Tab-separated table of C-alpha atoms and ligand atoms in Angstrom:
chain	number	residue	atom	x	y	z
L	900	MET	CA	108.489	67.834	116.676
L	901	ASN	CA	109.482	70.688	114.399
L	902	ASP	CA	107.074	73.206	115.870
L	903	LEU	CA	109.434	76.152	115.356
L	904	ALA	CA	110.696	75.211	111.879
L	905	GLY	CA	111.588	78.326	109.913
L	906	LYS	CA	111.401	80.625	112.948
L	907	HIS	CA	114.334	82.830	113.835
L	908	VAL	CA	114.495	83.786	117.503
L	909	VAL	CA	116.764	86.401	119.049
L	910	LEU	CA	117.390	85.033	122.546
L	911	GLY	CA	118.423	87.881	124.842
L	912	LEU	CA	120.063	87.183	128.201
L	913	SER	CA	120.218	89.824	130.892
L	914	GLY	CA	121.992	89.416	134.246
L	915	GLY	CA	120.689	86.808	136.665
L	916	ILE	CA	121.472	83.353	137.990
L	917	ALA	CA	118.681	81.991	135.745
L	918	CYS	CA	121.160	82.432	132.862
L	919	TYR	CA	122.094	78.805	133.517
L	920	LYS	CA	118.605	77.813	132.325
L	921	ALA	CA	119.022	79.870	129.148
L	922	ALA	CA	121.573	77.343	127.900
L	923	GLU	CA	118.979	74.583	127.970
L	924	LEU	CA	116.313	76.896	126.553
L	925	CYS	CA	118.597	77.687	123.600
L	926	ARG	CA	119.025	73.973	122.969
L	927	ALA	CA	115.287	73.324	123.244
L	928	LEU	CA	114.451	76.102	120.772
L	929	ILE	CA	116.932	74.663	118.279
L	930	LYS	CA	115.658	71.126	118.770
L	931	ALA	CA	112.166	72.436	117.966
L	932	GLY	CA	113.473	73.716	114.625
L	933	ALA	CA	114.230	77.394	115.349
L	934	SER	CA	117.426	79.209	114.503
L	935	VAL	CA	118.644	81.162	117.528
L	936	GLN	CA	120.780	84.297	117.682
L	937	VAL	CA	121.999	84.940	121.211
L	938	VAL	CA	122.546	88.485	122.458
L	939	MET	CA	123.890	89.011	125.986
L	940	THR	CA	124.251	92.006	128.275
L	941	GLU	CA	127.506	92.567	130.109
L	942	ALA	CA	125.824	91.401	133.319
L	943	ALA	CA	124.617	88.169	131.675
L	944	ALA	CA	128.225	87.361	130.730
L	945	GLN	CA	129.047	87.363	134.468
L	946	PHE	CA	126.753	84.341	134.879
L	947	ILE	CA	127.347	82.276	131.717
L	948	THR	CA	129.959	82.654	129.029
L	949	PRO	CA	129.246	83.691	125.441
L	950	VAL	CA	131.377	80.665	124.477
L	951	THR	CA	128.764	78.311	125.947
L	952	MET	CA	125.931	80.111	124.191
L	953	GLN	CA	127.838	80.207	120.899
L	954	ALA	CA	128.477	76.472	121.044
L	955	LEU	CA	124.804	75.751	121.754
L	956	SER	CA	123.380	78.152	119.180
L	957	ASN	CA	126.061	77.473	116.581
L	958	ARG	CA	126.357	81.237	115.989
L	959	PRO	CA	128.686	83.891	117.335
L	960	VAL	CA	127.088	85.702	120.265
L	961	TYR	CA	126.596	89.482	120.213
L	962	THR	CA	127.343	91.471	123.359
L	963	SER	CA	128.212	94.966	122.162
L	964	GLN	CA	126.601	97.640	120.063
L	965	TRP	CA	130.090	98.469	118.808
L	966	ASP	CA	130.565	95.002	117.292
L	967	VAL	CA	132.634	95.519	114.143
L	968	ARG	CA	131.608	92.183	112.574
L	969	GLU	CA	128.556	93.831	111.009
L	970	HIS	CA	129.433	95.502	107.698
L	971	ASN	CA	127.252	98.517	108.401
L	972	ASN	CA	128.175	98.433	112.127
L	973	MET	CA	124.480	98.357	112.997
L	974	ALA	CA	123.966	95.100	114.845
L	975	HIS	CA	120.845	96.515	116.521
L	976	ILE	CA	119.164	97.048	113.132
L	977	ASN	CA	120.339	93.862	111.462
L	978	LEU	CA	119.563	91.510	114.348
L	979	SER	CA	116.121	92.957	115.041
L	980	ARG	CA	115.083	92.964	111.359
L	981	GLU	CA	115.728	89.251	110.813
L	982	ALA	CA	113.936	88.063	113.984
L	983	ASP	CA	110.506	86.444	114.068
L	984	ALA	CA	110.518	87.139	117.806
L	985	ILE	CA	112.816	88.497	120.494
L	986	LEU	CA	112.744	86.468	123.699
L	987	ILE	CA	114.418	87.928	126.779
L	988	ALA	CA	115.179	85.032	129.145
L	989	PRO	CA	116.166	85.768	131.822
L	990	CYS	CA	114.762	89.282	131.945
L	991	SER	CA	116.101	90.995	135.090
L	992	ALA	CA	114.258	93.689	137.062
L	993	ASP	CA	116.817	96.194	135.816
L	994	PHE	CA	116.344	95.133	132.191
L	995	ILE	CA	112.560	95.478	132.561
L	996	ALA	CA	113.096	99.032	133.826
L	997	ARG	CA	115.426	99.746	130.919
L	998	LEU	CA	112.932	98.477	128.361
L	999	LEU	CA	110.214	100.552	129.976
L	1000	HIS	CA	112.228	103.728	129.619
L	1001	GLY	CA	113.330	102.988	126.084
L	1002	ARG	CA	116.987	102.959	127.123
L	1003	ALA	CA	119.429	102.227	124.313
L	1004	ASP	CA	122.937	102.263	125.785
L	1005	ASP	CA	123.636	98.542	125.412
L	1006	LEU	CA	123.030	96.268	122.437
L	1007	LEU	CA	120.148	94.217	123.860
L	1008	SER	CA	117.982	97.127	125.022
L	1009	LEU	CA	118.935	99.039	121.862
L	1010	LEU	CA	117.757	96.264	119.542
L	1011	CYS	CA	114.493	95.902	121.504
L	1012	LEU	CA	113.855	99.611	121.034
L	1013	ALA	CA	114.860	99.458	117.369
L	1014	ARG	CA	112.678	96.468	116.516
L	1015	PRO	CA	109.800	97.038	114.074
L	1016	ILE	CA	107.163	96.900	116.809
L	1017	ALA	CA	104.296	95.650	114.610
L	1018	GLN	CA	106.284	92.791	113.072
L	1019	VAL	CA	108.704	91.593	115.731
L	1020	PRO	CA	107.065	90.537	118.997
L	1021	LEU	CA	108.943	90.929	122.280
L	1022	LEU	CA	108.512	88.078	124.785
L	1023	ILE	CA	109.685	88.484	128.343
L	1024	ALA	CA	110.595	85.757	130.859
L	1025	PRO	CA	111.373	87.596	134.109
L	1026	ALA	CA	113.710	86.178	136.740
L	1027	MET	CA	114.399	87.780	140.108
L	1028	ASN	CA	114.171	87.550	143.885
L	1029	ARG	CA	110.601	87.412	145.223
L	1030	GLU	CA	110.818	90.855	146.893
L	1031	MET	CA	112.073	92.416	143.665
L	1032	TRP	CA	109.252	90.675	141.782
L	1033	ALA	CA	106.561	91.838	144.220
L	1034	HIS	CA	107.881	95.426	144.384
L	1035	PRO	CA	105.361	97.967	143.063
L	1036	ALA	CA	108.038	99.384	140.746
L	1037	THR	CA	108.503	95.999	139.000
L	1038	GLN	CA	104.778	95.322	138.765
L	1039	ARG	CA	104.116	98.859	137.496
L	1040	ASN	CA	106.876	98.504	134.899
L	1041	LEU	CA	105.549	95.137	133.724
L	1042	ALA	CA	102.007	96.467	133.360
L	1043	GLN	CA	103.315	99.352	131.252
L	1044	LEU	CA	105.529	97.060	129.160
L	1045	GLN	CA	102.508	94.919	128.332
L	1046	ALA	CA	100.536	98.043	127.455
L	1047	ASP	CA	103.443	98.914	125.139
L	1048	GLY	CA	102.961	95.595	123.323
L	1049	ALA	CA	105.346	93.162	125.057
L	1050	THR	CA	104.157	89.661	125.942
L	1051	LEU	CA	104.806	88.584	129.527
L	1052	LEU	CA	105.434	84.837	129.870
L	1053	GLY	CA	105.012	84.836	133.654
L	1054	VAL	CA	107.232	83.470	136.424
L	1055	GLY	CA	107.487	80.304	138.429
L	1056	SER	CA	107.317	79.948	142.168
L	1057	GLY	CA	109.523	78.043	144.575
L	1058	PHE	CA	113.043	77.877	146.004
L	1059	GLN	CA	115.252	80.742	144.856
L	1060	ALA	CA	119.041	80.887	144.527
L	1061	CYS	CA	119.136	83.502	147.313
L	1062	GLY	CA	117.663	80.941	149.714
L	1063	GLU	CA	114.213	82.517	149.868
L	1064	THR	CA	111.025	80.906	148.580
L	1065	GLY	CA	108.371	82.640	146.496
L	1066	ASP	CA	107.426	84.030	143.080
L	1067	GLY	CA	109.980	85.311	140.606
L	1068	ARG	CA	111.854	82.231	139.397
L	1069	MET	CA	112.321	82.057	135.657
L	1070	LEU	CA	110.006	79.474	134.069
L	1071	GLU	CA	111.668	76.176	133.215
L	1072	PRO	CA	113.112	75.820	129.688
L	1073	GLN	CA	110.399	73.337	128.643
L	1074	GLU	CA	107.667	75.680	129.904
L	1075	LEU	CA	109.161	78.583	127.991
L	1076	LEU	CA	109.458	76.409	124.892
L	1077	GLU	CA	105.743	75.511	125.122
L	1078	ASP	CA	104.882	79.198	125.530
L	1079	VAL	CA	106.951	80.230	122.512
L	1080	ILE	CA	105.406	77.471	120.371
L	1081	ALA	CA	101.928	78.533	121.530
L	1082	PHE	CA	102.742	82.154	120.739
L	1083	PHE	CA	103.258	81.312	117.059
L	1084	GLN	CA	99.981	79.364	116.702
L	1085	PRO	CA	96.993	81.099	115.061
L	1086	GLN	CA	94.620	82.458	117.734
L	1087	ARG	CA	91.514	80.750	116.344
L	1088	LEU	CA	89.704	80.414	119.686
L	1089	ALA	CA	90.892	83.651	121.305
L	1090	GLY	CA	89.068	84.270	124.576
L	1091	GLN	CA	86.665	81.321	124.140
L	1092	GLN	CA	85.983	78.943	127.025
L	1093	VAL	CA	86.643	75.321	126.125
L	1094	LEU	CA	85.783	72.232	128.170
L	1095	ILE	CA	87.458	68.884	127.482
L	1096	THR	CA	87.184	65.432	129.068
L	1097	ALA	CA	90.099	63.016	128.830
L	1098	GLY	CA	91.363	59.670	130.037
L	1099	PRO	CA	89.506	56.692	131.471
L	1100	THR	CA	87.166	56.625	134.445
L	1101	TYR	CA	87.584	54.310	137.413
L	1102	GLU	CA	84.531	52.592	138.865
L	1103	ALA	CA	85.150	51.139	142.319
L	1104	ILE	CA	84.231	47.518	143.075
L	1105	ASP	CA	85.616	47.722	146.613
L	1106	PRO	CA	88.255	49.928	148.300
L	1107	VAL	CA	91.140	48.276	146.414
L	1108	ARG	CA	89.663	47.179	143.057
L	1109	GLY	CA	87.857	48.820	140.235
L	1110	ILE	CA	86.861	48.755	136.577
L	1111	THR	CA	88.742	50.985	134.182
L	1112	ASN	CA	90.074	50.906	130.606
L	1113	LEU	CA	93.247	51.468	128.610
L	1114	SER	CA	92.628	55.088	127.600
L	1115	SER	CA	95.893	56.985	128.163
L	1116	GLY	CA	94.370	60.484	128.018
L	1117	LYS	CA	97.011	61.550	125.470
L	1118	MET	CA	94.525	62.591	122.757
L	1119	GLY	CA	92.419	64.670	125.157
L	1120	PHE	CA	95.481	66.300	126.716
L	1121	ALA	CA	96.786	67.139	123.231
L	1122	ILE	CA	93.420	68.735	122.369
L	1123	ALA	CA	93.562	70.756	125.597
L	1124	ARG	CA	97.032	71.985	124.689
L	1125	ALA	CA	95.996	72.812	121.114
L	1126	ALA	CA	92.920	74.735	122.317
L	1127	ARG	CA	95.036	76.717	124.749
L	1128	GLU	CA	97.590	77.428	122.010
L	1129	ALA	CA	94.681	78.739	119.923
L	1130	GLY	CA	93.972	81.300	122.646
L	1131	ALA	CA	91.145	79.537	124.532
L	1132	GLN	CA	90.636	79.351	128.295
L	1133	VAL	CA	90.672	75.609	128.760
L	1134	THR	CA	89.249	73.411	131.519
L	1135	LEU	CA	90.377	69.803	131.297
L	1136	VAL	CA	88.349	67.273	133.289
L	1137	ALA	CA	90.725	64.327	133.559
L	1138	GLY	CA	90.165	60.774	134.704
L	1139	PRO	CA	92.996	58.978	136.528
L	1140	VAL	CA	96.075	59.478	134.309
L	1141	GLY	CA	99.599	60.527	135.209
L	1142	LEU	CA	100.116	62.971	132.342
L	1143	PRO	CA	101.474	66.470	133.031
L	1144	THR	CA	98.938	69.303	132.719
L	1145	PRO	CA	99.474	71.345	129.547
L	1146	ARG	CA	100.679	74.923	130.184
L	1147	GLY	CA	97.933	77.372	131.041
L	1148	VAL	CA	95.205	74.710	131.246
L	1149	THR	CA	92.955	74.397	134.320
L	1150	ARG	CA	92.774	70.743	135.297
L	1151	VAL	CA	90.015	69.110	137.327
L	1152	ASP	CA	90.914	65.561	138.385
L	1153	VAL	CA	88.055	63.093	138.737
L	1154	ARG	CA	87.806	59.360	139.222
L	1155	SER	CA	84.392	57.945	138.419
L	1156	ALA	CA	81.966	58.681	135.574
L	1157	ARG	CA	79.632	60.339	138.057
L	1158	ASP	CA	82.430	62.646	139.307
L	1159	MET	CA	83.181	63.483	135.669
L	1160	PHE	CA	79.497	64.136	134.963
L	1161	GLU	CA	79.243	66.598	137.866
L	1162	ALA	CA	82.439	68.467	136.973
L	1163	VAL	CA	81.386	68.727	133.333
L	1164	MET	CA	77.875	69.962	134.113
L	1165	GLN	CA	79.319	72.663	136.342
L	1166	HIS	CA	81.867	73.917	133.818
L	1167	ALA	CA	79.655	73.526	130.736
L	1168	GLN	CA	77.646	76.566	131.872
L	1169	ALA	CA	80.274	78.979	130.581
L	1170	ALA	CA	81.812	76.975	127.723
L	1171	ALA	CA	81.521	77.676	124.004
L	1172	LEU	CA	83.012	74.295	123.043
L	1173	PHE	CA	82.829	70.860	124.678
L	1174	VAL	CA	85.055	68.046	123.404
L	1175	ALA	CA	84.343	64.660	125.010
L	1176	THR	CA	87.516	62.616	124.519
L	1177	ALA	CA	87.232	60.577	127.719
L	1178	ALA	CA	86.643	56.840	127.569
L	1179	VAL	CA	83.861	56.833	130.139
L	1180	ALA	CA	82.901	53.475	131.643
L	1181	ASP	CA	79.456	52.536	130.413
L	1182	TRP	CA	78.569	50.685	133.614
L	1183	ARG	CA	79.605	50.728	137.248
L	1184	PRO	CA	79.101	48.141	139.994
L	1185	ALA	CA	75.624	48.800	141.388
L	1186	SER	CA	77.101	49.158	144.856
L	1187	ALA	CA	80.764	49.304	145.768
L	1188	ALA	CA	81.631	47.115	148.759
L	1189	ALA	CA	82.757	49.119	151.807
L	1190	GLN	CA	85.450	46.520	152.564
L	1191	LYS	CA	87.710	44.413	150.366
L	1192	ILE	CA	85.810	41.418	148.964
L	1193	LYS	CA	87.670	38.307	150.187
L	1194	LYS	CA	87.911	34.788	148.824
L	1195	ASP	CA	85.935	32.539	151.164
L	1196	GLY	CA	87.728	29.292	150.194
L	1197	THR	CA	84.671	27.697	148.546
L	1198	GLY	CA	85.840	28.435	144.997
L	1199	GLN	CA	82.647	30.468	144.441
L	1200	CYS	CA	83.150	33.724	142.517
L	1201	PRO	CA	81.269	36.768	143.758
L	1202	SER	CA	78.407	37.932	141.557
L	1203	MET	CA	78.165	41.554	140.597
L	1204	ALA	CA	75.256	43.717	139.472
L	1205	PHE	CA	75.857	46.759	137.247
L	1206	THR	CA	74.186	50.148	136.796
L	1207	GLU	CA	74.499	52.270	133.667
L	1208	ASN	CA	76.532	55.460	134.022
L	1209	PRO	CA	75.107	58.808	132.915
L	1210	ASP	CA	76.002	59.688	129.320
L	1211	ILE	CA	77.928	62.916	129.823
L	1212	LEU	CA	78.185	63.913	126.165
L	1213	ALA	CA	74.538	63.208	125.360
L	1214	SER	CA	73.425	65.144	128.467
L	1215	VAL	CA	75.501	68.191	127.545
L	1216	ALA	CA	74.340	67.973	123.918
L	1217	GLN	CA	70.716	68.093	125.108
L	1218	SER	CA	71.254	71.132	127.352
L	1219	PRO	CA	69.530	74.374	126.310
L	1220	ARG	CA	72.868	76.102	125.594
L	1221	ALA	CA	73.949	73.330	123.202
L	1222	GLN	CA	70.511	73.222	121.577
L	1223	SER	CA	70.567	77.004	121.040
L	1224	GLY	CA	73.981	76.812	119.355
L	1225	ALA	CA	75.835	78.656	122.173
L	1226	LEU	CA	77.795	75.484	123.006
L	1227	PHE	CA	79.339	73.381	120.219
L	1228	CYS	CA	79.666	69.701	121.187
L	1229	VAL	CA	82.141	67.198	119.766
L	1230	GLY	CA	82.168	63.486	120.583
L	1231	PHE	CA	84.742	60.755	120.084
L	1232	ALA	CA	84.268	57.121	119.148
L	1233	ALA	CA	86.912	54.466	119.690
L	1234	GLU	CA	85.971	51.504	117.490
L	1235	SER	CA	87.676	48.321	116.389
L	1236	HIS	CA	86.105	48.129	112.874
L	1237	ASP	CA	83.552	49.755	110.506
L	1238	LEU	CA	84.622	53.177	111.756
L	1239	LEU	CA	82.433	55.270	109.457
L	1240	ALA	CA	79.234	53.331	110.114
L	1241	HIS	CA	79.723	53.258	113.880
L	1242	ALA	CA	80.809	56.885	114.108
L	1243	SER	CA	77.817	58.067	112.014
L	1244	ALA	CA	75.414	56.085	114.182
L	1245	LYS	CA	77.040	57.436	117.343
L	1246	ARG	CA	76.804	61.023	116.075
L	1247	ALA	CA	73.061	60.625	115.635
L	1248	ARG	CA	72.609	58.849	118.964
L	1249	LYS	CA	74.556	61.470	120.919
L	1250	GLY	CA	72.918	64.374	119.092
L	1251	VAL	CA	76.188	66.194	118.308
L	1252	PRO	CA	77.150	68.074	115.128
L	1253	LEU	CA	80.621	66.497	114.942
L	1254	LEU	CA	81.861	63.083	115.936
L	1255	VAL	CA	85.511	62.040	115.687
L	1256	GLY	CA	86.186	58.364	115.050
L	1257	ASN	CA	89.408	56.515	115.740
L	1258	ILE	CA	90.464	52.887	115.968
L	1259	GLY	CA	90.759	52.065	119.672
L	1260	PRO	CA	93.587	49.505	119.611
L	1261	ALA	CA	95.601	51.783	117.266
L	1262	THR	CA	95.312	54.840	119.523
L	1263	PHE	CA	95.242	53.737	123.177
L	1264	GLY	CA	98.600	54.669	124.708
L	1265	GLN	CA	100.131	55.699	121.356
L	1266	ASP	CA	101.702	59.073	120.562
L	1267	ASP	CA	100.167	59.171	117.108
L	1268	ASN	CA	96.727	58.474	115.704
L	1269	ALA	CA	94.456	58.984	112.673
L	1270	LEU	CA	91.031	60.619	112.911
L	1271	LEU	CA	87.820	60.438	110.925
L	1272	LEU	CA	85.649	63.552	111.255
L	1273	VAL	CA	81.994	62.722	110.720
L	1274	ASP	CA	79.324	65.419	110.361
L	1275	GLU	CA	75.896	65.715	108.737
L	1276	HIS	CA	77.475	65.952	105.265
L	1277	GLY	CA	79.805	62.950	105.474
L	1278	ALA	CA	83.323	62.090	106.569
L	1279	HIS	CA	86.737	63.700	106.325
L	1280	GLU	CA	89.964	61.945	107.273
L	1281	LEU	CA	92.898	63.440	109.155
L	1282	PRO	CA	95.707	61.017	108.237
L	1283	ARG	CA	98.078	59.480	110.776
L	1284	ALA	CA	100.201	62.049	112.587
L	1285	SER	CA	101.247	62.878	116.132
L	1286	LYS	CA	98.336	63.435	118.509
L	1287	LEU	CA	99.386	67.071	119.003
L	1288	GLU	CA	99.456	67.695	115.254
L	1289	LEU	CA	96.026	66.054	114.879
L	1290	ALA	CA	94.714	68.048	117.842
L	1291	ARG	CA	95.800	71.307	116.175
L	1292	GLN	CA	94.112	70.287	112.915
L	1293	LEU	CA	90.962	69.297	114.790
L	1294	ILE	CA	90.856	72.594	116.713
L	1295	ALA	CA	91.312	74.528	113.439
L	1296	ASN	CA	88.462	72.525	111.891
L	1297	ILE	CA	86.173	73.077	114.895
L	1298	ALA	CA	86.994	76.811	115.036
L	1299	ASP	CA	85.912	77.108	111.379
L	1300	ARG	CA	82.629	75.349	112.199
L	1301	ILE	CA	81.972	77.616	115.201
L	1302	ARG	CA	82.712	80.712	113.103
L	1303	ALA	CA	80.455	79.486	110.268
L	1304	ALA	CA	77.607	78.806	112.700
L	1305	ALA	CA	77.846	82.235	114.389
U	2375	C5P	O1	78.733	55.643	124.012
U	2375	C5P	P1	80.187	55.676	123.692
U	2375	C5P	O2	81.048	55.456	124.907
U	2375	C5P	O3	80.607	54.773	122.584
U	2375	C5P	O4	80.446	57.176	123.163
U	2375	C5P	C1	81.696	57.770	123.093
U	2375	C5P	C2	81.581	59.266	123.247
U	2375	C5P	O5	80.655	59.613	124.277
U	2375	C5P	C3	82.882	59.891	123.696
U	2375	C5P	O6	82.898	61.216	123.226
U	2375	C5P	C4	82.757	59.823	125.207
U	2375	C5P	O7	83.604	60.786	125.848
U	2375	C5P	C5	81.316	60.134	125.418
U	2375	C5P	N1	80.706	59.488	126.592
U	2375	C5P	C6	80.265	60.245	127.661
U	2375	C5P	N2	79.655	59.642	128.726
U	2375	C5P	C7	79.463	58.320	128.748
U	2375	C5P	C8	79.884	57.521	127.673
U	2375	C5P	C9	80.521	58.138	126.610
U	2375	C5P	O8	80.473	61.465	127.636
U	2375	C5P	N3	78.872	57.767	129.789
């Protein structure tokens, strides 16, 4: 993925043991297509060498405001003017305090102060001991820094280098990468509540067997990530899949179609958008056996009666909020052939303004897909691409529809 293609990031390291993670972060930013200029404080150089960071970024590292390599001897101006963003990772408690006071006696704090504040965003990934993190001075400083326009990327929780356990760890490089990528995405759904279903459902036959399907959940998880990147508050109701939860997304794990129905009905109350990506089982065994069904040696197979599951999408689409236009509903159709005809029929049957068709065998478990968007006017194809790329295009398309309908 080239999510950061064309972006130039100044990666600032202040002093802290989390500097060791900055090496991997630098690599991850570059792999995502960014160019990275590393700037280190004197304290950071106690934890990791500029040589390491130079090798990883493929650029000489800056550590001093008196660096004579710049023709005008103004590294703080030059470096801050060419950046699309400045990311301080790790950002120590002391560096936070320095930023807050507008200190300018080392290169990194100087270039943060000198940055054109409206054009060059400042992203902060704090890293410190849990007591330092919880201290009112740190929390007060962070609140003021955010009020001054900085973006706080949060901290992780867990075992700390000092031996204590708690909040204040720097986020992992992959988490920071996701946050930086999200930061550059257009905020098309800022502040909106979005509800998404994903994955298969599992309908129990007995305590050890059940009926499920091959849905991997990848498309729904990609849509959840794309909606969150677009600024939405996202709830993802997921059937049994082992995928990691996208950053910043609230996940509700369910098993059966009825569990999914209940979770969706509860969360649909506040949502402005519902995207039903889940491959919900149409039927479930009429009654699950309390104990494992055993072979009895006669060669007779057990017979099984089925009951139809509730149609989650159709139920939400019929709710007063959806009917009034307060909740925009999108359905999915996984077909094996005649995609347009089946998707159009399904759109009408479900009573939704937009239905997204895809070919089931070509999408289940895959990392890429192709989508056919079917609405009252006709169809529009999103050609084969990664599921995340398609999810971003779909979210952009839906955001336009919501805006047009408002
Ligand atoms: O009826 P069918 O399963 O073909 O419809 C697919 C669409 O309806 C998907 O958006 C799916 O998530 C949704 N659906 C649902 N509840 C069901 C069956 C399907 O929400 N019981």
